[in-house]
PDB file of C-alpha atoms in Angstrom:
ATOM      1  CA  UNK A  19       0.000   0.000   0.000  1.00  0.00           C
ATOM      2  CA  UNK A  20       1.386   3.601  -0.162  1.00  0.00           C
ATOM      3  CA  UNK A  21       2.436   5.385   2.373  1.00  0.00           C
ATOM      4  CA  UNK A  22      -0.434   8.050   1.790  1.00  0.00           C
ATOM      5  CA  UNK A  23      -3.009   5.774   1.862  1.00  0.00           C
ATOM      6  CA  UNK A  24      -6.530   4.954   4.334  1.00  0.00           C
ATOM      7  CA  UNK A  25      -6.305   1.041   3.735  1.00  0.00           C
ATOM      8  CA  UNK A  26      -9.161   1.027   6.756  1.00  0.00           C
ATOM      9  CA  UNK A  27     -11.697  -0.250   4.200  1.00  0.00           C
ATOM     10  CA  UNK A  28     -10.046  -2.811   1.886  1.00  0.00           C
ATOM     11  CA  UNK A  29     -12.578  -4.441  -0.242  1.00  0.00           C
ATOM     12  CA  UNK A  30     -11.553  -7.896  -2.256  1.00  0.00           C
ATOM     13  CA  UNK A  31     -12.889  -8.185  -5.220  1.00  0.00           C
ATOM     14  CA  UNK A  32     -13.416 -11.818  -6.974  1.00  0.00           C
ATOM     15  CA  UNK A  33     -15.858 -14.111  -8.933  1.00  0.00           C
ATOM     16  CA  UNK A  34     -17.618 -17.024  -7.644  1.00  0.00           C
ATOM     17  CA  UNK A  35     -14.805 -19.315  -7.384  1.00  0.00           C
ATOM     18  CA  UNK A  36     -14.439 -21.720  -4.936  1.00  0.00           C
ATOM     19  CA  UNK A  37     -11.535 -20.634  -3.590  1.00  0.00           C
ATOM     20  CA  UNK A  38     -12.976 -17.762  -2.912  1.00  0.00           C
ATOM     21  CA  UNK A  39     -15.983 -18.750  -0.905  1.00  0.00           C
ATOM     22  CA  UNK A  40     -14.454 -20.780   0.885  1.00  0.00           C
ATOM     23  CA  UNK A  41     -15.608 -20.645   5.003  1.00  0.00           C
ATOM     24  CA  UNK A  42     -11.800 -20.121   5.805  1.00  0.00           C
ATOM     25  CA  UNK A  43     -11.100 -17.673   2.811  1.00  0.00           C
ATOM     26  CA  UNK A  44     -13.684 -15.688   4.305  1.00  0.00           C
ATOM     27  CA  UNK A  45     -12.674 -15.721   7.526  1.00  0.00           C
ATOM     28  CA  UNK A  46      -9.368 -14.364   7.016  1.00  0.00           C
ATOM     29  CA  UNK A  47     -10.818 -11.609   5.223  1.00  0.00           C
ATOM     30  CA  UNK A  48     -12.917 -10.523   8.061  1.00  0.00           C
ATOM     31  CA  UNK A  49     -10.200 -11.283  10.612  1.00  0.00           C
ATOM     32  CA  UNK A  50      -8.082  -8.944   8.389  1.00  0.00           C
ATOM     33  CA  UNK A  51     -11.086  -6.221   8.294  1.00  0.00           C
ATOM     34  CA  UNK A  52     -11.215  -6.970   4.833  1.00  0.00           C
ATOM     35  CA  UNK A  53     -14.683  -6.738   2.980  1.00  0.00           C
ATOM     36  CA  UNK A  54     -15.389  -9.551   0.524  1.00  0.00           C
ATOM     37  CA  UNK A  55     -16.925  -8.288  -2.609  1.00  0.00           C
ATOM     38  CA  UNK A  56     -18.002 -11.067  -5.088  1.00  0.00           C
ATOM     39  CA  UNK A  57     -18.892 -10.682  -8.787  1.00  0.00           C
ATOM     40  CA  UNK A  58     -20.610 -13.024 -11.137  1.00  0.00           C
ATOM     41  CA  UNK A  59     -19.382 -16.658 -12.039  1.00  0.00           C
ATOM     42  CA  UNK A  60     -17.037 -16.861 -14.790  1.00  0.00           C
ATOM     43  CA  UNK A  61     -17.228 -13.200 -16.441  1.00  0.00           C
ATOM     44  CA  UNK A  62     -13.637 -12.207 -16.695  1.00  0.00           C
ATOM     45  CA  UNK A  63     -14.498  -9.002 -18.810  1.00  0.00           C
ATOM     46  CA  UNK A  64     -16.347  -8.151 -15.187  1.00  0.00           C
ATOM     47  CA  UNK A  65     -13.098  -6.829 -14.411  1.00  0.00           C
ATOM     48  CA  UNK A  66     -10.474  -7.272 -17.309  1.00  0.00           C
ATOM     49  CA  UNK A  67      -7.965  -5.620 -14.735  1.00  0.00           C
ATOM     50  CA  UNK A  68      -8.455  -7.790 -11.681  1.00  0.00           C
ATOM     51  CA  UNK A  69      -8.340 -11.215 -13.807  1.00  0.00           C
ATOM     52  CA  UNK A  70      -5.066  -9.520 -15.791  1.00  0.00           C
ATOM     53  CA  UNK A  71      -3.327  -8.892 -12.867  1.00  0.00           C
ATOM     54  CA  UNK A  72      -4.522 -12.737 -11.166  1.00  0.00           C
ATOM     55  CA  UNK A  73      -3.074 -14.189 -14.678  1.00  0.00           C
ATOM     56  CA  UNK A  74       0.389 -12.285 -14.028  1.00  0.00           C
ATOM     57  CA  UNK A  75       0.197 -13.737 -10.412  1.00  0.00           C
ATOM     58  CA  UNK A  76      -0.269 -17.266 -11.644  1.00  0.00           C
ATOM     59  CA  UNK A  77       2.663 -16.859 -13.783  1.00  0.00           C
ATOM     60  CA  UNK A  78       5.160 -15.226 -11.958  1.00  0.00           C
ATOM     61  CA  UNK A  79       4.596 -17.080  -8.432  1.00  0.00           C
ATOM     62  CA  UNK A  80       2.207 -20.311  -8.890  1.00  0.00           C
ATOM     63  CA  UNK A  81       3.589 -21.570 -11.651  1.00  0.00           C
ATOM     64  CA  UNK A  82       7.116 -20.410 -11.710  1.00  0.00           C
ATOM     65  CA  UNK A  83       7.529 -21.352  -7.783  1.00  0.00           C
ATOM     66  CA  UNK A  84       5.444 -24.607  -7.449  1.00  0.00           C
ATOM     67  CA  UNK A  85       4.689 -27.106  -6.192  1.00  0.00           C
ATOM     68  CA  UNK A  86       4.086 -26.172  -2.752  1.00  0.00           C
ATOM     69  CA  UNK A  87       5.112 -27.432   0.239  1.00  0.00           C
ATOM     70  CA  UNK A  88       1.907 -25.525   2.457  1.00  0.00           C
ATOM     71  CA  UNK A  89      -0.508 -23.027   2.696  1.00  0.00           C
ATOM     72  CA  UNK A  90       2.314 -21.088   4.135  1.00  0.00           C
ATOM     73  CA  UNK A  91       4.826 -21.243   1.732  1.00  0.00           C
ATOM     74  CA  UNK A  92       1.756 -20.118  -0.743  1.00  0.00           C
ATOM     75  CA  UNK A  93       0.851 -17.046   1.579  1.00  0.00           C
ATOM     76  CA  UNK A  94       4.844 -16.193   2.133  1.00  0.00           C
ATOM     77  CA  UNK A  95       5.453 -15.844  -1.795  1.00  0.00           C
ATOM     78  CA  UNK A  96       2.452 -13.769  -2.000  1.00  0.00           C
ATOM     79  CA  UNK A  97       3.382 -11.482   0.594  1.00  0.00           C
ATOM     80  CA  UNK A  98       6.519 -10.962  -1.161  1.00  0.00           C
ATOM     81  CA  UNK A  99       5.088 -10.523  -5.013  1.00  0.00           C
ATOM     82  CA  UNK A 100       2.780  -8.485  -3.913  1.00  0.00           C
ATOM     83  CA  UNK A 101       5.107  -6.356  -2.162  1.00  0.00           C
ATOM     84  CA  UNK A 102       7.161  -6.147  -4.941  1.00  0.00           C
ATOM     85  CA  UNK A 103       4.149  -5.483  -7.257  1.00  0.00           C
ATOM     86  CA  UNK A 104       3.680  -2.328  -5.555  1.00  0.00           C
ATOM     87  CA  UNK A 105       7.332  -1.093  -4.821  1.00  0.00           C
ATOM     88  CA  UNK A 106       9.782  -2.389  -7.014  1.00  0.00           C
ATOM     89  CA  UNK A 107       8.363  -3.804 -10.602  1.00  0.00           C
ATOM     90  CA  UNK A 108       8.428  -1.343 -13.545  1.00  0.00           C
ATOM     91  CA  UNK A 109       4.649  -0.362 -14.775  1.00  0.00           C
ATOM     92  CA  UNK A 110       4.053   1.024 -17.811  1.00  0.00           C
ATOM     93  CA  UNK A 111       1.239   3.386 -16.508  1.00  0.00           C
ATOM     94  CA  UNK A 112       3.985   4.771 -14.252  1.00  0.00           C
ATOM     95  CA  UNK A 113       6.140   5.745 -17.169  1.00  0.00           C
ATOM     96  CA  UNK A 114       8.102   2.373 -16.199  1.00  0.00           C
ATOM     97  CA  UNK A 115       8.863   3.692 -12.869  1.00  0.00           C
ATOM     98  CA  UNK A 116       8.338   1.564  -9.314  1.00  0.00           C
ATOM     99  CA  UNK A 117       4.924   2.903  -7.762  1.00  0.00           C
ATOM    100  CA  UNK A 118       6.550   3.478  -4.650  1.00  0.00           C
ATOM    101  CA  UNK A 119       9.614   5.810  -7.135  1.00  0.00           C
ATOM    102  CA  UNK A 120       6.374   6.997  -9.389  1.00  0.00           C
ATOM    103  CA  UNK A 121       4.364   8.197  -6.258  1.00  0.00           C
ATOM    104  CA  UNK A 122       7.571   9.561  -3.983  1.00  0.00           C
ATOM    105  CA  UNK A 123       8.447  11.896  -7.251  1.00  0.00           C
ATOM    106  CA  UNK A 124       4.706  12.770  -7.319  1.00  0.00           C
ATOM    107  CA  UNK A 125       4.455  14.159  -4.119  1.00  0.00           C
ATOM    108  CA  UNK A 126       7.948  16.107  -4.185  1.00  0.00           C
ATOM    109  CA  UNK A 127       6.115  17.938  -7.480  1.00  0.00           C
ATOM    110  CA  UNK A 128       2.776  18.685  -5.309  1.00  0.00           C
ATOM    111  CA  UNK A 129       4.823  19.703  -2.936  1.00  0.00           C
ATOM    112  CA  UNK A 130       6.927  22.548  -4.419  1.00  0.00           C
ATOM    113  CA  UNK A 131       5.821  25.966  -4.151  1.00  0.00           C
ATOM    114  CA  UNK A 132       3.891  27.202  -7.410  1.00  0.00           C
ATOM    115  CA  UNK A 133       6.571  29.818  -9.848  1.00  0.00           C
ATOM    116  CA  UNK A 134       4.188  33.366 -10.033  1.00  0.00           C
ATOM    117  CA  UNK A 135       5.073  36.094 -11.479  1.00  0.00           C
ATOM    118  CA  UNK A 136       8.024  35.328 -13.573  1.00  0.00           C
ATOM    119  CA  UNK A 137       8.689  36.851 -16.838  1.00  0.00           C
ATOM    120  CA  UNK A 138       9.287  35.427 -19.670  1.00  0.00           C
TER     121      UNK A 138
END
């Protein structure tokens, strides 16, 4: 998450599989304070972003890191892709920049002192 960020109401976003209806899925969501939003069965154009970003998941970590030992060897290489998702991989939208460089040089511009005045 950055470092400017309310991430007091997290909502995850999925379809209808069963992965992610499961009774224990959903408990760690609400143990995290996470809201579990759920979208219709099988429509990846629902949300062309989510189910691009899942794919590049799958094929960095599942399948490039598999087979797993445990459920917490799974959640361990998520919580370090995902970490490096959003602070160290390139993204186009970012002018290939991190997020965390793309959003620190964003604030440094908000944060200068508008020129007025000055000639031409």
């Amino acid at each position: 998450m950055g470092k400017n960020r309310n991430i007091n109401q997290l909502i995850h976003h999925s379809d209808k599989g069963s992965q992610y209806v499961s009774i224990a899925y959903t408990e760690r969501l609400r143990e995290a304070g996470i809201e579990a939003s759920v979208g219709s069965t099988g429509d990846s154009y629902d949300n062309a972003a989510a189910e691009a970003l899942n794919k590049l998941f799958k094929k960095e970590v599942v399948w490039r890191e598999g087979p797993w030992t445990g459920r917490d060897a799974v959640e361990f290489a998520t919580l370090e892709w995902v970490h490096w998702y959003n602070n160290t991989r390139p993204h186009s939208y970012c002018g290939d920049l991190a997020p965390a460089q793309f959003e620190d040089h964003y604030y440094t511009e908000i944060s200068r002192p508008a020129v007025v005045g000055v000639p031409l």
